[in-house]
Amino acid sequence: MATTGGKNSSGAGDPARTLELLWRDSAAAPAARRGPRQGLTVDAVVDAALALADGGGLDALTMRAVAQRLGVTPMTLYTYVPGKSELLDLMLDAVFLRMDRPPFGPEQPWRDRVTSVADANRALHLRHPWLVDLRIVRAPLGPGVMAKYEYELAAFEGLGLDDVARDSALTFVLGSVQAGARAELDARAVERESAMSDGEWWAAHEPLLARVFDGARFPLASRVGEAAAVAYGGLYDAEHAYAFALARVLDGLAALGTP
Amino acid sequence: MATTGGKNSSGAGDPARTLELLWRDSAAAPAARRGPRQGLTVDAVVDAALALADGGGLDALTMRAVAQRLGVTPMTLYTYVPGKSELLDLMLDAVFLRMDRPPFGPEQPWRDRVTSVADANRALHLRHPWLVDLRIVRAPLGPGVMAKYEYELAAFEGLGLDDVARDSALTFVLGSVQAGARAELDARAVERESAMSDGEWWAAHEPLLARVFDGARFPLASRVGEAAAVAYGGLYDAEHAYAFALARVLDGLAALGTP
DNA sequence: GGGTACTCTATACAACGTACAGAGTTATGG
DNA sequence: CCATAACTCTGTACGTTGTATAGAGTACCC
């Protein structure tokens, strides 16, 4: 087990400053600034941070590492960004903004649309594993967050939902996807870190687990646990879990329209 | 925004040692040990850790704080527990083990049973806010984890699911609950930290958000976002979100039985 | 051409988990 | 009975983190 226990709190900073950054309010600052020209841009900082986090997770994202990647001193970053939490805000908005948003066809059934939203979000989380470790306390309302929200709400057209229910439905879908992605990423991480596949691990410690699979004490758990393990070849089958969850989510939403 | 970015990885330690600890294998050690009697117990350490984490989250859970609470030096803890990640394993198993598990009546419809499982898990997450920050990479198969799994699997009796599907269904339900709990805890945290309610925050920064609620650029988002905000009184309504998600989950599961 | 606002750097601090070395204590083997 | 081995608990120390603070140098404004 691992945590992501950290300071890293946000929303703490001045929200006005954060919003300026998110929308890259060059208008807010005078066109001609005084001292030396800046050698970098906010985007460069964000991109460097993204490269680090995408590759090595939030653990690899340190201000020192970002600075080194950009060839500057750590403290230089604070000229571009008020702190690490604001940098995370910017990273989040950036990956949201860059998501593909193919327009929905007017004839496309809502199940297809919601499925494609779910698929896109799963892919997003797998490409940016640090996303699941982010605690989005007060969503940074940047262009990416807004564009994503706007687009994804449209997927629920034709379900007969009022506005409030539509927001709830989207939250519900995204929550399910995120939960699945989290489990999947955790499973991947453990294989990488222990250099041992799930199956190998289980085999290696089978003797110790005799009491766990004690059919007398835990009849259901041992039976179902083993059935699941056998079905997936000893591995947690993320693909299967995702397909199952998505089907349930869609059916659950469908039941809204047919009371 | 905040993270829980941290080392704190587990499964890293010797799994045999962890299992011994989880099941409190006093049998594994000789009855009479050599040096001085131990002044504490593993349970005392776990309880101290739980008190800290329940009150202040994972940020408050430091080895130094646990030690201070027990009146010992930080390093003393390492006599009882190999490291922090194993301590987290023990904490997780402990709170699972202590959950209430009222037996299901044989006549009780599955919807009631699954609802009570969901309710119990929501309550668990709200009582132990650090749970959502834990990355359960390789579930520590202690008595608590097993008992919980055994109990919760029983809730799906009568749905006509095979063993593999039953495991998937449980995972799906727990994932939804956890996603909701996470959002709820994040919402709470931000109110506490900023000493500003969601409504106050929005009001204070409304001018800055003009472009966000630009009806021309984000017609759906601004309309739906505002409708949701008005419906909840400006606040994220966790109760509503939970009820909505649970109803969808149950309907989604119901669709399994009626093809 | 000062003064001022800026950029970037160097140093420093308080946390964190825990490695390491030791001092003191107890059961065990000769 | 006593030396030794095994154990508990402590003190100190290291490397890593985010970032406060102070200063050196640079470019624009009046």
PDB file of N, CA and C in Angstrom, chain A residues 6-72:
ATOM      1  N   GLY A   6       0.471  14.328   1.399  1.00  0.00           N
ATOM      2  CA  GLY A   6       1.350  15.438   1.182  1.00  0.00           C
ATOM      3  C   GLY A   6       0.748  16.751   1.564  1.00  0.00           C
ATOM      4  N   LYS A   7       1.607  17.719   1.706  1.00  0.00           N
ATOM      5  CA  LYS A   7       1.158  19.070   1.936  1.00  0.00           C
ATOM      6  C   LYS A   7       0.359  19.475   0.716  1.00  0.00           C
ATOM      7  N   ASN A   8       1.094  20.092  -0.198  1.00  0.00           N
ATOM      8  CA  ASN A   8       0.574  20.315  -1.541  1.00  0.00           C
ATOM      9  C   ASN A   8      -0.841  20.828  -1.594  1.00  0.00           C
ATOM     10  N   SER A   9      -1.297  21.501  -0.594  1.00  0.00           N
ATOM     11  CA  SER A   9      -2.687  21.940  -0.640  1.00  0.00           C
ATOM     12  C   SER A   9      -2.790  23.168  -1.521  1.00  0.00           C
ATOM     13  N   SER A  10      -3.942  23.299  -2.113  1.00  0.00           N
ATOM     14  CA  SER A  10      -4.126  24.415  -3.027  1.00  0.00           C
ATOM     15  C   SER A  10      -5.454  25.092  -2.790  1.00  0.00           C
ATOM     16  N   GLY A  11      -5.761  26.015  -3.682  1.00  0.00           N
ATOM     17  CA  GLY A  11      -6.884  26.861  -3.357  1.00  0.00           C
ATOM     18  C   GLY A  11      -6.404  27.787  -2.255  1.00  0.00           C
ATOM     19  N   ALA A  12      -5.279  27.386  -1.655  1.00  0.00           N
ATOM     20  CA  ALA A  12      -4.703  28.180  -0.578  1.00  0.00           C
ATOM     21  C   ALA A  12      -4.196  29.512  -1.120  1.00  0.00           C
ATOM     22  N   GLY A  13      -3.639  29.452  -2.297  1.00  0.00           N
ATOM     23  CA  GLY A  13      -3.082  30.667  -2.873  1.00  0.00           C
ATOM     24  C   GLY A  13      -4.170  31.655  -3.253  1.00  0.00           C
ATOM     25  N   ASP A  14      -3.750  32.785  -3.692  1.00  0.00           N
ATOM     26  CA  ASP A  14      -4.687  33.813  -4.123  1.00  0.00           C
ATOM     27  C   ASP A  14      -5.423  33.329  -5.372  1.00  0.00           C
ATOM     28  N   PRO A  15      -6.724  33.166  -5.277  1.00  0.00           N
ATOM     29  CA  PRO A  15      -7.473  32.613  -6.403  1.00  0.00           C
ATOM     30  C   PRO A  15      -7.431  33.539  -7.618  1.00  0.00           C
ATOM     31  N   ALA A  16      -7.353  34.838  -7.379  1.00  0.00           N
ATOM     32  CA  ALA A  16      -7.305  35.763  -8.506  1.00  0.00           C
ATOM     33  C   ALA A  16      -6.039  35.522  -9.319  1.00  0.00           C
ATOM     34  N   ARG A  17      -4.937  35.372  -8.622  1.00  0.00           N
ATOM     35  CA  ARG A  17      -3.673  35.115  -9.290  1.00  0.00           C
ATOM     36  C   ARG A  17      -3.732  33.798 -10.070  1.00  0.00           C
ATOM     37  N   THR A  18      -4.336  32.795  -9.450  1.00  0.00           N
ATOM     38  CA  THR A  18      -4.448  31.497 -10.112  1.00  0.00           C
ATOM     39  C   THR A  18      -5.292  31.601 -11.374  1.00  0.00           C
ATOM     40  N   LEU A  19      -6.384  32.336 -11.279  1.00  0.00           N
ATOM     41  CA  LEU A  19      -7.233  32.488 -12.464  1.00  0.00           C
ATOM     42  C   LEU A  19      -6.502  33.216 -13.580  1.00  0.00           C
ATOM     43  N   GLU A  20      -5.775  34.253 -13.185  1.00  0.00           N
ATOM     44  CA  GLU A  20      -4.958  34.962 -14.172  1.00  0.00           C
ATOM     45  C   GLU A  20      -4.037  34.003 -14.904  1.00  0.00           C
ATOM     46  N   LEU A  21      -3.393  33.177 -14.130  1.00  0.00           N
ATOM     47  CA  LEU A  21      -2.463  32.218 -14.715  1.00  0.00           C
ATOM     48  C   LEU A  21      -3.185  31.240 -15.624  1.00  0.00           C
ATOM     49  N   LEU A  22      -4.302  30.743 -15.142  1.00  0.00           N
ATOM     50  CA  LEU A  22      -5.017  29.734 -15.913  1.00  0.00           C
ATOM     51  C   LEU A  22      -5.427  30.256 -17.277  1.00  0.00           C
ATOM     52  N   TRP A  23      -5.852  31.495 -17.280  1.00  0.00           N
ATOM     53  CA  TRP A  23      -6.284  32.069 -18.554  1.00  0.00           C
ATOM     54  C   TRP A  23      -5.150  32.839 -19.218  1.00  0.00           C
ATOM     55  N   ARG A  24      -3.978  32.739 -18.658  1.00  0.00           N
ATOM     56  CA  ARG A  24      -2.790  33.422 -19.185  1.00  0.00           C
ATOM     57  C   ARG A  24      -3.091  34.878 -19.465  1.00  0.00           C
ATOM     58  N   ASP A  25      -3.527  35.522 -18.405  1.00  0.00           N
ATOM     59  CA  ASP A  25      -3.936  36.915 -18.521  1.00  0.00           C
ATOM     60  C   ASP A  25      -2.746  37.826 -18.745  1.00  0.00           C
ATOM     61  N   SER A  26      -2.264  37.871 -19.951  1.00  0.00           N
ATOM     62  CA  SER A  26      -1.193  38.819 -20.213  1.00  0.00           C
ATOM     63  C   SER A  26      -1.752  40.239 -20.141  1.00  0.00           C
ATOM     64  N   ALA A  27      -3.045  40.341 -20.284  1.00  0.00           N
ATOM     65  CA  ALA A  27      -3.683  41.647 -20.194  1.00  0.00           C
ATOM     66  C   ALA A  27      -3.528  42.240 -18.793  1.00  0.00           C
ATOM     67  N   ALA A  28      -3.482  41.370 -17.814  1.00  0.00           N
ATOM     68  CA  ALA A  28      -3.408  41.839 -16.437  1.00  0.00           C
ATOM     69  C   ALA A  28      -2.065  42.515 -16.143  1.00  0.00           C
ATOM     70  N   ALA A  29      -1.024  42.084 -16.828  1.00  0.00           N
ATOM     71  CA  ALA A  29       0.290  42.680 -16.624  1.00  0.00           C
ATOM     72  C   ALA A  29       0.567  43.686 -17.746  1.00  0.00           C
ATOM     73  N   PRO A  30       1.350  44.711 -17.443  1.00  0.00           N
ATOM     74  CA  PRO A  30       1.686  45.694 -18.484  1.00  0.00           C
ATOM     75  C   PRO A  30       2.464  45.012 -19.604  1.00  0.00           C
ATOM     76  N   ALA A  31       2.297  45.523 -20.811  1.00  0.00           N
ATOM     77  CA  ALA A  31       2.908  44.885 -21.973  1.00  0.00           C
ATOM     78  C   ALA A  31       4.437  44.878 -21.848  1.00  0.00           C
ATOM     79  N   ALA A  32       4.993  46.026 -21.428  1.00  0.00           N
ATOM     80  CA  ALA A  32       6.438  46.095 -21.283  1.00  0.00           C
ATOM     81  C   ALA A  32       6.798  46.027 -19.808  1.00  0.00           C
ATOM     82  N   ARG A  33       7.478  44.980 -19.443  1.00  0.00           N
ATOM     83  CA  ARG A  33       7.860  44.803 -18.045  1.00  0.00           C
ATOM     84  C   ARG A  33       9.260  45.351 -17.835  1.00  0.00           C
ATOM     85  N   ARG A  34       9.634  45.502 -16.604  1.00  0.00           N
ATOM     86  CA  ARG A  34      10.908  46.166 -16.332  1.00  0.00           C
ATOM     87  C   ARG A  34      12.139  45.290 -16.484  1.00  0.00           C
ATOM     88  N   GLY A  35      12.557  44.626 -15.491  1.00  0.00           N
ATOM     89  CA  GLY A  35      13.851  43.914 -15.480  1.00  0.00           C
ATOM     90  C   GLY A  35      14.183  43.136 -16.735  1.00  0.00           C
ATOM     91  N   PRO A  36      15.069  42.178 -16.614  1.00  0.00           N
ATOM     92  CA  PRO A  36      15.476  41.348 -17.750  1.00  0.00           C
ATOM     93  C   PRO A  36      14.289  40.583 -18.316  1.00  0.00           C
ATOM     94  N   ARG A  37      14.369  40.272 -19.602  1.00  0.00           N
ATOM     95  CA  ARG A  37      13.352  39.417 -20.206  1.00  0.00           C
ATOM     96  C   ARG A  37      13.324  38.078 -19.483  1.00  0.00           C
ATOM     97  N   GLN A  38      12.166  37.498 -19.411  1.00  0.00           N
ATOM     98  CA  GLN A  38      12.072  36.164 -18.820  1.00  0.00           C
ATOM     99  C   GLN A  38      12.602  35.144 -19.817  1.00  0.00           C
ATOM    100  N   GLY A  39      13.377  34.226 -19.321  1.00  0.00           N
ATOM    101  CA  GLY A  39      13.961  33.227 -20.203  1.00  0.00           C
ATOM    102  C   GLY A  39      13.031  32.070 -20.505  1.00  0.00           C
ATOM    103  N   LEU A  40      11.971  31.974 -19.733  1.00  0.00           N
ATOM    104  CA  LEU A  40      11.049  30.852 -19.919  1.00  0.00           C
ATOM    105  C   LEU A  40       9.638  31.381 -20.053  1.00  0.00           C
ATOM    106  N   THR A  41       8.710  30.470 -20.155  1.00  0.00           N
ATOM    107  CA  THR A  41       7.289  30.820 -20.147  1.00  0.00           C
ATOM    108  C   THR A  41       6.581  29.903 -19.166  1.00  0.00           C
ATOM    109  N   VAL A  42       5.406  30.328 -18.781  1.00  0.00           N
ATOM    110  CA  VAL A  42       4.609  29.475 -17.906  1.00  0.00           C
ATOM    111  C   VAL A  42       4.354  28.134 -18.581  1.00  0.00           C
ATOM    112  N   ASP A  43       4.098  28.174 -19.880  1.00  0.00           N
ATOM    113  CA  ASP A  43       3.829  26.931 -20.595  1.00  0.00           C
ATOM    114  C   ASP A  43       5.025  25.984 -20.545  1.00  0.00           C
ATOM    115  N   ALA A  44       6.217  26.558 -20.663  1.00  0.00           N
ATOM    116  CA  ALA A  44       7.406  25.711 -20.608  1.00  0.00           C
ATOM    117  C   ALA A  44       7.499  25.022 -19.246  1.00  0.00           C
ATOM    118  N   VAL A  45       7.200  25.781 -18.207  1.00  0.00           N
ATOM    119  CA  VAL A  45       7.241  25.204 -16.859  1.00  0.00           C
ATOM    120  C   VAL A  45       6.210  24.088 -16.740  1.00  0.00           C
ATOM    121  N   VAL A  46       5.016  24.378 -17.222  1.00  0.00           N
ATOM    122  CA  VAL A  46       3.949  23.376 -17.127  1.00  0.00           C
ATOM    123  C   VAL A  46       4.317  22.125 -17.928  1.00  0.00           C
ATOM    124  N   ASP A  47       4.870  22.327 -19.109  1.00  0.00           N
ATOM    125  CA  ASP A  47       5.228  21.169 -19.927  1.00  0.00           C
ATOM    126  C   ASP A  47       6.317  20.324 -19.275  1.00  0.00           C
ATOM    127  N   ALA A  48       7.284  20.994 -18.698  1.00  0.00           N
ATOM    128  CA  ALA A  48       8.336  20.247 -18.009  1.00  0.00           C
ATOM    129  C   ALA A  48       7.746  19.455 -16.855  1.00  0.00           C
ATOM    130  N   ALA A  49       6.862  20.089 -16.120  1.00  0.00           N
ATOM    131  CA  ALA A  49       6.224  19.415 -14.992  1.00  0.00           C
ATOM    132  C   ALA A  49       5.413  18.221 -15.478  1.00  0.00           C
ATOM    133  N   LEU A  50       4.719  18.400 -16.582  1.00  0.00           N
ATOM    134  CA  LEU A  50       3.908  17.307 -17.130  1.00  0.00           C
ATOM    135  C   LEU A  50       4.781  16.131 -17.547  1.00  0.00           C
ATOM    136  N   ALA A  51       5.897  16.444 -18.202  1.00  0.00           N
ATOM    137  CA  ALA A  51       6.771  15.357 -18.640  1.00  0.00           C
ATOM    138  C   ALA A  51       7.243  14.536 -17.441  1.00  0.00           C
ATOM    139  N   LEU A  52       7.592  15.225 -16.381  1.00  0.00           N
ATOM    140  CA  LEU A  52       8.069  14.519 -15.195  1.00  0.00           C
ATOM    141  C   LEU A  52       6.968  13.679 -14.565  1.00  0.00           C
ATOM    142  N   ALA A  53       5.815  14.290 -14.387  1.00  0.00           N
ATOM    143  CA  ALA A  53       4.727  13.598 -13.694  1.00  0.00           C
ATOM    144  C   ALA A  53       4.167  12.457 -14.537  1.00  0.00           C
ATOM    145  N   ASP A  54       4.090  12.670 -15.834  1.00  0.00           N
ATOM    146  CA  ASP A  54       3.588  11.599 -16.695  1.00  0.00           C
ATOM    147  C   ASP A  54       4.519  10.390 -16.641  1.00  0.00           C
ATOM    148  N   GLY A  55       5.791  10.667 -16.544  1.00  0.00           N
ATOM    149  CA  GLY A  55       6.750   9.572 -16.545  1.00  0.00           C
ATOM    150  C   GLY A  55       6.924   8.903 -15.204  1.00  0.00           C
ATOM    151  N   GLY A  56       6.962   9.673 -14.156  1.00  0.00           N
ATOM    152  CA  GLY A  56       7.293   9.094 -12.859  1.00  0.00           C
ATOM    153  C   GLY A  56       6.302   9.374 -11.753  1.00  0.00           C
ATOM    154  N   GLY A  57       5.136   9.880 -12.123  1.00  0.00           N
ATOM    155  CA  GLY A  57       4.130  10.150 -11.106  1.00  0.00           C
ATOM    156  C   GLY A  57       4.476  11.379 -10.287  1.00  0.00           C
ATOM    157  N   LEU A  58       3.636  11.635  -9.315  1.00  0.00           N
ATOM    158  CA  LEU A  58       3.811  12.818  -8.486  1.00  0.00           C
ATOM    159  C   LEU A  58       5.102  12.778  -7.689  1.00  0.00           C
ATOM    160  N   ASP A  59       5.617  11.597  -7.443  1.00  0.00           N
ATOM    161  CA  ASP A  59       6.886  11.494  -6.719  1.00  0.00           C
ATOM    162  C   ASP A  59       8.018  12.129  -7.503  1.00  0.00           C
ATOM    163  N   ALA A  60       7.930  12.015  -8.819  1.00  0.00           N
ATOM    164  CA  ALA A  60       9.005  12.542  -9.656  1.00  0.00           C
ATOM    165  C   ALA A  60       8.852  14.039  -9.873  1.00  0.00           C
ATOM    166  N   LEU A  61       7.705  14.551  -9.508  1.00  0.00           N
ATOM    167  CA  LEU A  61       7.459  15.978  -9.729  1.00  0.00           C
ATOM    168  C   LEU A  61       7.917  16.788  -8.531  1.00  0.00           C
ATOM    169  N   THR A  62       9.148  17.228  -8.572  1.00  0.00           N
ATOM    170  CA  THR A  62       9.650  18.114  -7.532  1.00  0.00           C
ATOM    171  C   THR A  62      10.066  19.409  -8.208  1.00  0.00           C
ATOM    172  N   MET A  63      10.000  20.456  -7.454  1.00  0.00           N
ATOM    173  CA  MET A  63      10.366  21.748  -8.021  1.00  0.00           C
ATOM    174  C   MET A  63      11.817  21.704  -8.506  1.00  0.00           C
ATOM    175  N   ARG A  64      12.653  21.019  -7.784  1.00  0.00           N
ATOM    176  CA  ARG A  64      14.049  20.907  -8.186  1.00  0.00           C
ATOM    177  C   ARG A  64      14.188  20.192  -9.522  1.00  0.00           C
ATOM    178  N   ALA A  65      13.420  19.138  -9.704  1.00  0.00           N
ATOM    179  CA  ALA A  65      13.513  18.385 -10.950  1.00  0.00           C
ATOM    180  C   ALA A  65      13.002  19.215 -12.123  1.00  0.00           C
ATOM    181  N   VAL A  66      11.922  19.925 -11.899  1.00  0.00           N
ATOM    182  CA  VAL A  66      11.389  20.774 -12.968  1.00  0.00           C
ATOM    183  C   VAL A  66      12.428  21.814 -13.361  1.00  0.00           C
ATOM    184  N   ALA A  67      13.023  22.413 -12.338  1.00  0.00           N
ATOM    185  CA  ALA A  67      14.029  23.447 -12.601  1.00  0.00           C
ATOM    186  C   ALA A  67      15.204  22.876 -13.389  1.00  0.00           C
ATOM    187  N   GLN A  68      15.670  21.734 -12.957  1.00  0.00           N
ATOM    188  CA  GLN A  68      16.818  21.139 -13.632  1.00  0.00           C
ATOM    189  C   GLN A  68      16.522  20.861 -15.103  1.00  0.00           C
ATOM    190  N   ARG A  69      15.329  20.345 -15.322  1.00  0.00           N
ATOM    191  CA  ARG A  69      14.923  20.046 -16.697  1.00  0.00           C
ATOM    192  C   ARG A  69      14.903  21.304 -17.564  1.00  0.00           C
ATOM    193  N   LEU A  70      14.691  22.424 -16.931  1.00  0.00           N
ATOM    194  CA  LEU A  70      14.620  23.671 -17.682  1.00  0.00           C
ATOM    195  C   LEU A  70      15.945  24.433 -17.629  1.00  0.00           C
ATOM    196  N   GLY A  71      16.889  23.875 -16.916  1.00  0.00           N
ATOM    197  CA  GLY A  71      18.188  24.522 -16.841  1.00  0.00           C
ATOM    198  C   GLY A  71      18.217  25.788 -15.998  1.00  0.00           C
ATOM    199  N   VAL A  72      17.402  25.821 -14.983  1.00  0.00           N
ATOM    200  CA  VAL A  72      17.403  26.981 -14.090  1.00  0.00           C
ATOM    201  C   VAL A  72      17.481  26.511 -12.643  1.00  0.00           C
TER     202      VAL A  72
END
